[in-house]
């Protein structure tokens, strides 16, 4: 039986050229975009699984505007076997909850016999790290977050390395399951066959009707969180030279400066 993996990827804009809509969401049309680096890490993990199993199929899925097809073709060139684009104006403005809902509807309607879902743990244009966990909850499947590598896999279970600030763990999970990875990759170099396959591939585009989504659960209507304000932070730096040879006086000066900053933050 074919072991089926779904890899969810996101096309993110060049962070040096971000523009905002009237709803304080990123205007993606017309921007130069790339695959989210953590999602490239997810593709790499999926390829590692495929290398270890005799019969494995990787399906790349993304939700976004039509231009997202470019990212999906890249994913195909990197080693994915199939690609789906979830594209509908009704999905515009979806927060992490609404996005997870749309992705779950895809799984239930088009890939309900999956064995494994692999995601990057967050997108660099949002940094919320909420969508993978929300998706696992909606599908009622176990999940592991913060995965850094694969140790062992069979059709029935897999063992993963997970790292946090305090622990390094090995976790066994039964399939079907969801994995989100903190591997931050910038590039998987496709070979010529990958490029040829990607250019010839038929990327299936699915709309809200295809997924049978409910209007009040997608887009702005289905998004309980809204961005109140979006702006580029102003970073100011200044340097002060302490012309003092006495270590105690230098320490007192630094402590006074820290206390001054704390008082400013409190106010």
PDB file of C-alpha atoms in Angstrom:
ATOM      1  CA  UNK A   1       0.000   0.000   0.000  1.00  0.00           C
ATOM      2  CA  UNK A   2       1.309   3.436  -0.922  1.00  0.00           C
ATOM      3  CA  UNK A   3       2.466   5.555   2.027  1.00  0.00           C
ATOM      4  CA  UNK A   4       0.944   8.999   1.426  1.00  0.00           C
ATOM      5  CA  UNK A   5       2.478  12.237   2.695  1.00  0.00           C
ATOM      6  CA  UNK A   6       0.933  15.697   2.471  1.00  0.00           C
ATOM      7  CA  UNK A   7       3.379  18.590   2.718  1.00  0.00           C
ATOM      8  CA  UNK A   8       1.749  21.967   3.245  1.00  0.00           C
ATOM      9  CA  UNK A   9       3.824  24.846   1.942  1.00  0.00           C
ATOM     10  CA  UNK A  10       3.343  28.595   1.877  1.00  0.00           C
ATOM     11  CA  UNK A  11       4.643  31.151  -0.567  1.00  0.00           C
ATOM     12  CA  UNK A  12       5.957  34.113   1.398  1.00  0.00           C
ATOM     13  CA  UNK A  13       6.890  37.545   0.048  1.00  0.00           C
ATOM     14  CA  UNK A  14      10.339  39.029  -0.086  1.00  0.00           C
ATOM     15  CA  UNK A  15      10.590  40.634   3.349  1.00  0.00           C
ATOM     16  CA  UNK A  16      12.396  43.638   1.849  1.00  0.00           C
ATOM     17  CA  UNK A  17       9.386  44.557  -0.274  1.00  0.00           C
ATOM     18  CA  UNK A  18       6.322  44.110   1.943  1.00  0.00           C
ATOM     19  CA  UNK A  19       3.175  46.127   1.296  1.00  0.00           C
ATOM     20  CA  UNK A  20      -0.035  46.100   3.293  1.00  0.00           C
ATOM     21  CA  UNK A  21      -3.739  45.991   2.435  1.00  0.00           C
ATOM     22  CA  UNK A  22      -6.410  48.143   4.065  1.00  0.00           C
ATOM     23  CA  UNK A  23      -7.055  45.231   6.443  1.00  0.00           C
ATOM     24  CA  UNK A  24      -3.393  45.179   7.561  1.00  0.00           C
ATOM     25  CA  UNK A  25      -2.666  41.894   5.829  1.00  0.00           C
ATOM     26  CA  UNK A  26       0.240  41.401   3.459  1.00  0.00           C
ATOM     27  CA  UNK A  27      -0.531  42.270  -0.162  1.00  0.00           C
ATOM     28  CA  UNK A  28       0.871  39.246  -1.962  1.00  0.00           C
ATOM     29  CA  UNK A  29      -0.073  40.021  -5.562  1.00  0.00           C
ATOM     30  CA  UNK A  30       2.814  41.431  -7.547  1.00  0.00           C
ATOM     31  CA  UNK A  31       5.460  40.657  -4.936  1.00  0.00           C
ATOM     32  CA  UNK A  32       8.503  38.518  -5.545  1.00  0.00           C
ATOM     33  CA  UNK A  33       7.927  35.440  -3.437  1.00  0.00           C
ATOM     34  CA  UNK A  34       9.719  32.306  -2.271  1.00  0.00           C
ATOM     35  CA  UNK A  35       8.782  29.092  -0.508  1.00  0.00           C
ATOM     36  CA  UNK A  36       8.781  29.543   3.259  1.00  0.00           C
ATOM     37  CA  UNK A  37      12.194  28.211   4.430  1.00  0.00           C
ATOM     38  CA  UNK A  38      10.660  25.977   7.125  1.00  0.00           C
ATOM     39  CA  UNK A  39       8.416  24.420   4.471  1.00  0.00           C
ATOM     40  CA  UNK A  40      11.480  23.539   2.411  1.00  0.00           C
ATOM     41  CA  UNK A  41      12.656  21.761   5.557  1.00  0.00           C
ATOM     42  CA  UNK A  42       9.333  19.888   5.550  1.00  0.00           C
ATOM     43  CA  UNK A  43       9.908  18.835   1.935  1.00  0.00           C
ATOM     44  CA  UNK A  44      13.342  17.541   2.885  1.00  0.00           C
ATOM     45  CA  UNK A  45      11.874  15.450   5.717  1.00  0.00           C
ATOM     46  CA  UNK A  46       9.263  14.042   3.323  1.00  0.00           C
ATOM     47  CA  UNK A  47      12.039  13.068   0.903  1.00  0.00           C
ATOM     48  CA  UNK A  48      13.881  11.361   3.775  1.00  0.00           C
ATOM     49  CA  UNK A  49      10.762   9.293   4.463  1.00  0.00           C
ATOM     50  CA  UNK A  50      10.426   8.410   0.780  1.00  0.00           C
ATOM     51  CA  UNK A  51      14.049   7.281   0.685  1.00  0.00           C
ATOM     52  CA  UNK A  52      13.379   4.778   3.489  1.00  0.00           C
ATOM     53  CA  UNK A  53      10.068   3.373   2.238  1.00  0.00           C
ATOM     54  CA  UNK A  54       9.529   1.231  -0.846  1.00  0.00           C
ATOM     55  CA  UNK A  55       6.267   2.859  -1.968  1.00  0.00           C
ATOM     56  CA  UNK A  56       5.755   6.509  -0.981  1.00  0.00           C
ATOM     57  CA  UNK A  57       3.976   9.480  -2.566  1.00  0.00           C
ATOM     58  CA  UNK A  58       4.455  13.136  -1.609  1.00  0.00           C
ATOM     59  CA  UNK A  59       1.684  15.642  -2.315  1.00  0.00           C
ATOM     60  CA  UNK A  60       2.521  19.345  -1.998  1.00  0.00           C
ATOM     61  CA  UNK A  61      -0.403  21.597  -1.058  1.00  0.00           C
ATOM     62  CA  UNK A  62      -0.622  25.368  -0.752  1.00  0.00           C
ATOM     63  CA  UNK A  63      -3.366  27.912  -0.157  1.00  0.00           C
ATOM     64  CA  UNK A  64      -2.952  31.239  -1.896  1.00  0.00           C
ATOM     65  CA  UNK A  65      -3.406  33.285  -5.086  1.00  0.00           C
ATOM     66  CA  UNK A  66      -2.778  31.916  -8.579  1.00  0.00           C
ATOM     67  CA  UNK A  67       0.895  32.948  -8.483  1.00  0.00           C
ATOM     68  CA  UNK A  68       1.412  30.293  -5.779  1.00  0.00           C
ATOM     69  CA  UNK A  69       1.572  27.770  -8.620  1.00  0.00           C
ATOM     70  CA  UNK A  70       5.196  28.875  -9.045  1.00  0.00           C
ATOM     71  CA  UNK A  71       6.012  27.699  -5.506  1.00  0.00           C
ATOM     72  CA  UNK A  72       4.251  24.396  -6.122  1.00  0.00           C
ATOM     73  CA  UNK A  73       6.265  23.839  -9.297  1.00  0.00           C
ATOM     74  CA  UNK A  74       9.406  24.414  -7.235  1.00  0.00           C
ATOM     75  CA  UNK A  75       8.166  21.825  -4.746  1.00  0.00           C
ATOM     76  CA  UNK A  76       7.629  19.355  -7.598  1.00  0.00           C
ATOM     77  CA  UNK A  77      11.125  20.043  -8.901  1.00  0.00           C
ATOM     78  CA  UNK A  78      12.478  19.394  -5.382  1.00  0.00           C
ATOM     79  CA  UNK A  79      10.949  15.923  -5.304  1.00  0.00           C
ATOM     80  CA  UNK A  80       7.218  16.098  -4.580  1.00  0.00           C
ATOM     81  CA  UNK A  81       5.005  13.888  -6.755  1.00  0.00           C
ATOM     82  CA  UNK A  82       1.712  15.825  -6.941  1.00  0.00           C
ATOM     83  CA  UNK A  83       0.562  19.375  -6.223  1.00  0.00           C
ATOM     84  CA  UNK A  84      -2.692  21.092  -5.293  1.00  0.00           C
ATOM     85  CA  UNK A  85      -3.439  24.803  -5.074  1.00  0.00           C
ATOM     86  CA  UNK A  86      -6.331  25.911  -2.858  1.00  0.00           C
ATOM     87  CA  UNK A  87      -7.306  29.179  -4.492  1.00  0.00           C
ATOM     88  CA  UNK A  88     -10.451  31.238  -3.967  1.00  0.00           C
ATOM     89  CA  UNK A  89     -11.138  34.893  -3.163  1.00  0.00           C
ATOM     90  CA  UNK A  90     -13.248  33.631  -0.273  1.00  0.00           C
ATOM     91  CA  UNK A  91     -10.017  32.428   1.394  1.00  0.00           C
ATOM     92  CA  UNK A  92      -8.392  35.900   1.301  1.00  0.00           C
ATOM     93  CA  UNK A  93      -7.627  37.336   4.738  1.00  0.00           C
ATOM     94  CA  UNK A  94      -7.806  33.990   6.533  1.00  0.00           C
ATOM     95  CA  UNK A  95      -6.017  33.880   9.875  1.00  0.00           C
ATOM     96  CA  UNK A  96      -4.387  30.720  11.241  1.00  0.00           C
ATOM     97  CA  UNK A  97      -7.709  29.259  12.398  1.00  0.00           C
ATOM     98  CA  UNK A  98      -9.443  29.792   9.057  1.00  0.00           C
ATOM     99  CA  UNK A  99      -6.380  28.547   7.179  1.00  0.00           C
ATOM    100  CA  UNK A 100      -6.284  25.341   9.229  1.00  0.00           C
ATOM    101  CA  UNK A 101      -9.988  24.872   8.504  1.00  0.00           C
ATOM    102  CA  UNK A 102      -9.449  25.109   4.728  1.00  0.00           C
ATOM    103  CA  UNK A 103      -6.468  22.741   4.866  1.00  0.00           C
ATOM    104  CA  UNK A 104      -8.463  20.236   6.921  1.00  0.00           C
ATOM    105  CA  UNK A 105     -11.284  20.337   4.369  1.00  0.00           C
ATOM    106  CA  UNK A 106      -8.768  19.515   1.638  1.00  0.00           C
ATOM    107  CA  UNK A 107      -7.478  16.505   3.563  1.00  0.00           C
ATOM    108  CA  UNK A 108     -10.977  15.219   4.281  1.00  0.00           C
ATOM    109  CA  UNK A 109     -12.186  15.651   0.706  1.00  0.00           C
ATOM    110  CA  UNK A 110      -9.127  14.825  -1.414  1.00  0.00           C
ATOM    111  CA  UNK A 111      -6.520  12.960   0.668  1.00  0.00           C
ATOM    112  CA  UNK A 112      -8.387  11.250   3.491  1.00  0.00           C
ATOM    113  CA  UNK A 113      -6.212   8.131   3.225  1.00  0.00           C
ATOM    114  CA  UNK A 114      -3.032  10.034   4.134  1.00  0.00           C
ATOM    115  CA  UNK A 115      -0.435   8.555   6.495  1.00  0.00           C
ATOM    116  CA  UNK A 116       1.567  11.629   7.406  1.00  0.00           C
ATOM    117  CA  UNK A 117       1.304  15.412   7.222  1.00  0.00           C
ATOM    118  CA  UNK A 118       4.539  17.397   7.398  1.00  0.00           C
ATOM    119  CA  UNK A 119       4.596  21.185   7.870  1.00  0.00           C
ATOM    120  CA  UNK A 120       7.122  23.870   8.609  1.00  0.00           C
ATOM    121  CA  UNK A 121       6.453  24.953  12.175  1.00  0.00           C
ATOM    122  CA  UNK A 122       5.772  28.563  11.155  1.00  0.00           C
ATOM    123  CA  UNK A 123       5.841  30.970   8.228  1.00  0.00           C
ATOM    124  CA  UNK A 124       8.429  33.743   8.275  1.00  0.00           C
ATOM    125  CA  UNK A 125       5.801  36.344   7.305  1.00  0.00           C
ATOM    126  CA  UNK A 126       3.654  35.610  10.364  1.00  0.00           C
ATOM    127  CA  UNK A 127       5.730  33.765  12.988  1.00  0.00           C
ATOM    128  CA  UNK A 128       2.631  32.464  14.798  1.00  0.00           C
ATOM    129  CA  UNK A 129       3.362  28.700  14.626  1.00  0.00           C
ATOM    130  CA  UNK A 130      -0.349  27.995  15.145  1.00  0.00           C
ATOM    131  CA  UNK A 131      -1.586  26.505  11.867  1.00  0.00           C
ATOM    132  CA  UNK A 132      -0.010  23.007  12.148  1.00  0.00           C
ATOM    133  CA  UNK A 133      -1.369  22.391  15.648  1.00  0.00           C
ATOM    134  CA  UNK A 134      -4.783  23.751  14.705  1.00  0.00           C
ATOM    135  CA  UNK A 135      -4.838  21.462  11.668  1.00  0.00           C
ATOM    136  CA  UNK A 136      -3.960  18.413  13.790  1.00  0.00           C
ATOM    137  CA  UNK A 137      -6.774  19.288  16.185  1.00  0.00           C
ATOM    138  CA  UNK A 138      -9.312  19.629  13.372  1.00  0.00           C
ATOM    139  CA  UNK A 139      -8.269  16.257  11.949  1.00  0.00           C
ATOM    140  CA  UNK A 140      -8.169  14.681  15.429  1.00  0.00           C
ATOM    141  CA  UNK A 141      -4.698  13.181  14.897  1.00  0.00           C
ATOM    142  CA  UNK A 142      -1.570  13.130  17.099  1.00  0.00           C
ATOM    143  CA  UNK A 143       1.214  15.615  16.404  1.00  0.00           C
ATOM    144  CA  UNK A 144       4.837  16.345  17.208  1.00  0.00           C
ATOM    145  CA  UNK A 145       6.163  19.901  17.028  1.00  0.00           C
ATOM    146  CA  UNK A 146       9.751  21.107  16.900  1.00  0.00           C
ATOM    147  CA  UNK A 147      11.014  18.108  14.911  1.00  0.00           C
ATOM    148  CA  UNK A 148      14.616  18.271  13.733  1.00  0.00           C
ATOM    149  CA  UNK A 149      15.194  14.855  12.142  1.00  0.00           C
ATOM    150  CA  UNK A 150      13.737  11.428  11.377  1.00  0.00           C
ATOM    151  CA  UNK A 151      15.138   8.383  13.168  1.00  0.00           C
ATOM    152  CA  UNK A 152      12.938   5.487  12.046  1.00  0.00           C
ATOM    153  CA  UNK A 153       9.756   4.933  10.062  1.00  0.00           C
ATOM    154  CA  UNK A 154       7.397   2.112   9.107  1.00  0.00           C
ATOM    155  CA  UNK A 155       3.923   2.205   7.597  1.00  0.00           C
ATOM    156  CA  UNK A 156       2.438   2.118  11.099  1.00  0.00           C
ATOM    157  CA  UNK A 157       4.660   4.427  13.145  1.00  0.00           C
ATOM    158  CA  UNK A 158       7.655   6.747  13.070  1.00  0.00           C
ATOM    159  CA  UNK A 159      10.272   7.995  15.546  1.00  0.00           C
ATOM    160  CA  UNK A 160      11.450  11.601  15.417  1.00  0.00           C
ATOM    161  CA  UNK A 161      14.069  13.764  17.068  1.00  0.00           C
ATOM    162  CA  UNK A 162      12.610  16.852  18.749  1.00  0.00           C
ATOM    163  CA  UNK A 163      14.601  19.696  20.273  1.00  0.00           C
ATOM    164  CA  UNK A 164      13.608  22.508  22.604  1.00  0.00           C
ATOM    165  CA  UNK A 165      15.525  25.015  24.695  1.00  0.00           C
ATOM    166  CA  UNK A 166      15.807  22.493  27.554  1.00  0.00           C
ATOM    167  CA  UNK A 167      15.360  19.002  26.075  1.00  0.00           C
ATOM    168  CA  UNK A 168      16.420  16.732  23.229  1.00  0.00           C
ATOM    169  CA  UNK A 169      13.864  13.971  22.767  1.00  0.00           C
ATOM    170  CA  UNK A 170      13.065  10.913  20.671  1.00  0.00           C
ATOM    171  CA  UNK A 171       9.303  10.539  20.216  1.00  0.00           C
ATOM    172  CA  UNK A 172       7.402   7.644  18.671  1.00  0.00           C
ATOM    173  CA  UNK A 173       4.072   8.404  17.015  1.00  0.00           C
ATOM    174  CA  UNK A 174       1.476   6.206  15.337  1.00  0.00           C
ATOM    175  CA  UNK A 175       0.081   7.058  11.916  1.00  0.00           C
ATOM    176  CA  UNK A 176      -1.820   8.960  10.691  1.00  0.00           C
ATOM    177  CA  UNK A 177      -0.062  11.896  12.329  1.00  0.00           C
ATOM    178  CA  UNK A 178       1.193  15.437  11.812  1.00  0.00           C
ATOM    179  CA  UNK A 179       4.793  16.574  12.123  1.00  0.00           C
ATOM    180  CA  UNK A 180       5.955  20.190  12.174  1.00  0.00           C
ATOM    181  CA  UNK A 181       9.647  20.864  11.734  1.00  0.00           C
ATOM    182  CA  UNK A 182      12.001  23.627  12.793  1.00  0.00           C
ATOM    183  CA  UNK A 183      14.471  22.777  10.033  1.00  0.00           C
ATOM    184  CA  UNK A 184      15.105  26.103   8.316  1.00  0.00           C
ATOM    185  CA  UNK A 185      16.242  25.274   4.816  1.00  0.00           C
ATOM    186  CA  UNK A 186      16.719  27.750   2.013  1.00  0.00           C
ATOM    187  CA  UNK A 187      17.242  25.481  -0.962  1.00  0.00           C
ATOM    188  CA  UNK A 188      16.987  21.923  -2.191  1.00  0.00           C
ATOM    189  CA  UNK A 189      18.775  21.639  -5.502  1.00  0.00           C
ATOM    190  CA  UNK A 190      16.570  19.794  -8.020  1.00  0.00           C
ATOM    191  CA  UNK A 191      18.127  17.765 -10.796  1.00  0.00           C
ATOM    192  CA  UNK A 192      17.240  18.181 -14.475  1.00  0.00           C
ATOM    193  CA  UNK A 193      14.572  15.481 -14.242  1.00  0.00           C
ATOM    194  CA  UNK A 194      12.928  17.403 -11.416  1.00  0.00           C
ATOM    195  CA  UNK A 195      12.734  20.550 -13.511  1.00  0.00           C
ATOM    196  CA  UNK A 196      11.305  18.665 -16.487  1.00  0.00           C
ATOM    197  CA  UNK A 197       8.676  16.966 -14.327  1.00  0.00           C
ATOM    198  CA  UNK A 198       7.691  20.271 -12.699  1.00  0.00           C
ATOM    199  CA  UNK A 199       7.170  22.067 -15.995  1.00  0.00           C
ATOM    200  CA  UNK A 200       5.021  19.283 -17.403  1.00  0.00           C
ATOM    201  CA  UNK A 201       3.001  18.661 -14.235  1.00  0.00           C
ATOM    202  CA  UNK A 202      -0.689  19.432 -13.957  1.00  0.00           C
ATOM    203  CA  UNK A 203      -1.250  21.449 -10.756  1.00  0.00           C
ATOM    204  CA  UNK A 204      -4.821  20.928  -9.646  1.00  0.00           C
ATOM    205  CA  UNK A 205      -6.600  24.105  -8.505  1.00  0.00           C
ATOM    206  CA  UNK A 206      -9.421  23.702  -5.985  1.00  0.00           C
ATOM    207  CA  UNK A 207     -11.892  26.419  -4.960  1.00  0.00           C
ATOM    208  CA  UNK A 208     -14.218  26.782  -1.988  1.00  0.00           C
ATOM    209  CA  UNK A 209     -16.938  24.830  -3.744  1.00  0.00           C
ATOM    210  CA  UNK A 210     -14.569  21.918  -4.453  1.00  0.00           C
ATOM    211  CA  UNK A 211     -13.667  21.746  -0.758  1.00  0.00           C
ATOM    212  CA  UNK A 212     -17.263  22.391   0.417  1.00  0.00           C
ATOM    213  CA  UNK A 213     -16.088  25.014   2.893  1.00  0.00           C
ATOM    214  CA  UNK A 214     -18.547  27.126   4.875  1.00  0.00           C
ATOM    215  CA  UNK A 215     -18.379  30.857   4.081  1.00  0.00           C
ATOM    216  CA  UNK A 216     -18.416  31.930   7.734  1.00  0.00           C
ATOM    217  CA  UNK A 217     -15.312  29.818   8.492  1.00  0.00           C
ATOM    218  CA  UNK A 218     -12.981  31.230   5.839  1.00  0.00           C
ATOM    219  CA  UNK A 219     -11.544  34.638   4.968  1.00  0.00           C
ATOM    220  CA  UNK A 220     -12.197  37.610   7.214  1.00  0.00           C
ATOM    221  CA  UNK A 221     -15.576  36.214   8.279  1.00  0.00           C
ATOM    222  CA  UNK A 222     -13.958  33.091   9.694  1.00  0.00           C
ATOM    223  CA  UNK A 223     -10.972  34.823  11.276  1.00  0.00           C
ATOM    224  CA  UNK A 224     -11.430  35.797  14.933  1.00  0.00           C
ATOM    225  CA  UNK A 225      -7.981  37.399  15.025  1.00  0.00           C
ATOM    226  CA  UNK A 226      -7.384  40.597  13.060  1.00  0.00           C
ATOM    227  CA  UNK A 227      -4.207  42.625  12.682  1.00  0.00           C
ATOM    228  CA  UNK A 228      -4.804  46.019  14.297  1.00  0.00           C
ATOM    229  CA  UNK A 229      -1.658  47.674  13.018  1.00  0.00           C
ATOM    230  CA  UNK A 230       1.264  46.656  10.822  1.00  0.00           C
ATOM    231  CA  UNK A 231       4.511  48.613  10.631  1.00  0.00           C
ATOM    232  CA  UNK A 232       8.247  48.264  10.281  1.00  0.00           C
ATOM    233  CA  UNK A 233       9.959  48.672  13.657  1.00  0.00           C
ATOM    234  CA  UNK A 234      12.377  51.571  13.987  1.00  0.00           C
ATOM    235  CA  UNK A 235      15.662  50.322  15.426  1.00  0.00           C
ATOM    236  CA  UNK A 236      17.835  52.971  17.040  1.00  0.00           C
ATOM    237  CA  UNK A 237      21.283  52.345  18.436  1.00  0.00           C
ATOM    238  CA  UNK A 238      23.650  54.611  20.288  1.00  0.00           C
ATOM    239  CA  UNK A 239      27.101  54.074  21.760  1.00  0.00           C
ATOM    240  CA  UNK A 240      28.540  55.528  24.936  1.00  0.00           C
ATOM    241  CA  UNK A 241      32.215  55.202  25.800  1.00  0.00           C
ATOM    242  CA  UNK A 242      32.910  54.750  29.525  1.00  0.00           C
ATOM    243  CA  UNK A 243      36.274  56.357  30.204  1.00  0.00           C
ATOM    244  CA  UNK A 244      36.837  54.782  33.602  1.00  0.00           C
ATOM    245  CA  UNK A 245      39.432  52.293  34.844  1.00  0.00           C
ATOM    246  CA  UNK A 246      37.610  51.377  38.052  1.00  0.00           C
ATOM    247  CA  UNK A 247      35.633  48.163  37.557  1.00  0.00           C
ATOM    248  CA  UNK A 248      33.217  48.942  40.394  1.00  0.00           C
ATOM    249  CA  UNK A 249      32.333  52.343  38.927  1.00  0.00           C
ATOM    250  CA  UNK A 250      31.846  50.799  35.479  1.00  0.00           C
ATOM    251  CA  UNK A 251      29.484  48.198  36.978  1.00  0.00           C
ATOM    252  CA  UNK A 252      27.557  50.928  38.804  1.00  0.00           C
ATOM    253  CA  UNK A 253      27.215  52.880  35.583  1.00  0.00           C
ATOM    254  CA  UNK A 254      25.870  49.848  33.694  1.00  0.00           C
ATOM    255  CA  UNK A 255      23.397  49.006  36.457  1.00  0.00           C
ATOM    256  CA  UNK A 256      22.138  52.600  36.506  1.00  0.00           C
ATOM    257  CA  UNK A 257      21.663  52.529  32.733  1.00  0.00           C
ATOM    258  CA  UNK A 258      19.709  49.248  32.965  1.00  0.00           C
ATOM    259  CA  UNK A 259      17.506  50.670  35.714  1.00  0.00           C
ATOM    260  CA  UNK A 260      16.831  53.765  33.617  1.00  0.00           C
ATOM    261  CA  UNK A 261      15.750  51.638  30.658  1.00  0.00           C
ATOM    262  CA  UNK A 262      13.494  49.561  32.898  1.00  0.00           C
ATOM    263  CA  UNK A 263      11.801  52.658  34.268  1.00  0.00           C
ATOM    264  CA  UNK A 264      11.225  53.935  30.732  1.00  0.00           C
ATOM    265  CA  UNK A 265       9.640  50.626  29.719  1.00  0.00           C
ATOM    266  CA  UNK A 266       7.394  50.642  32.785  1.00  0.00           C
ATOM    267  CA  UNK A 267       6.169  54.114  31.900  1.00  0.00           C
TER     268      UNK A 267
END
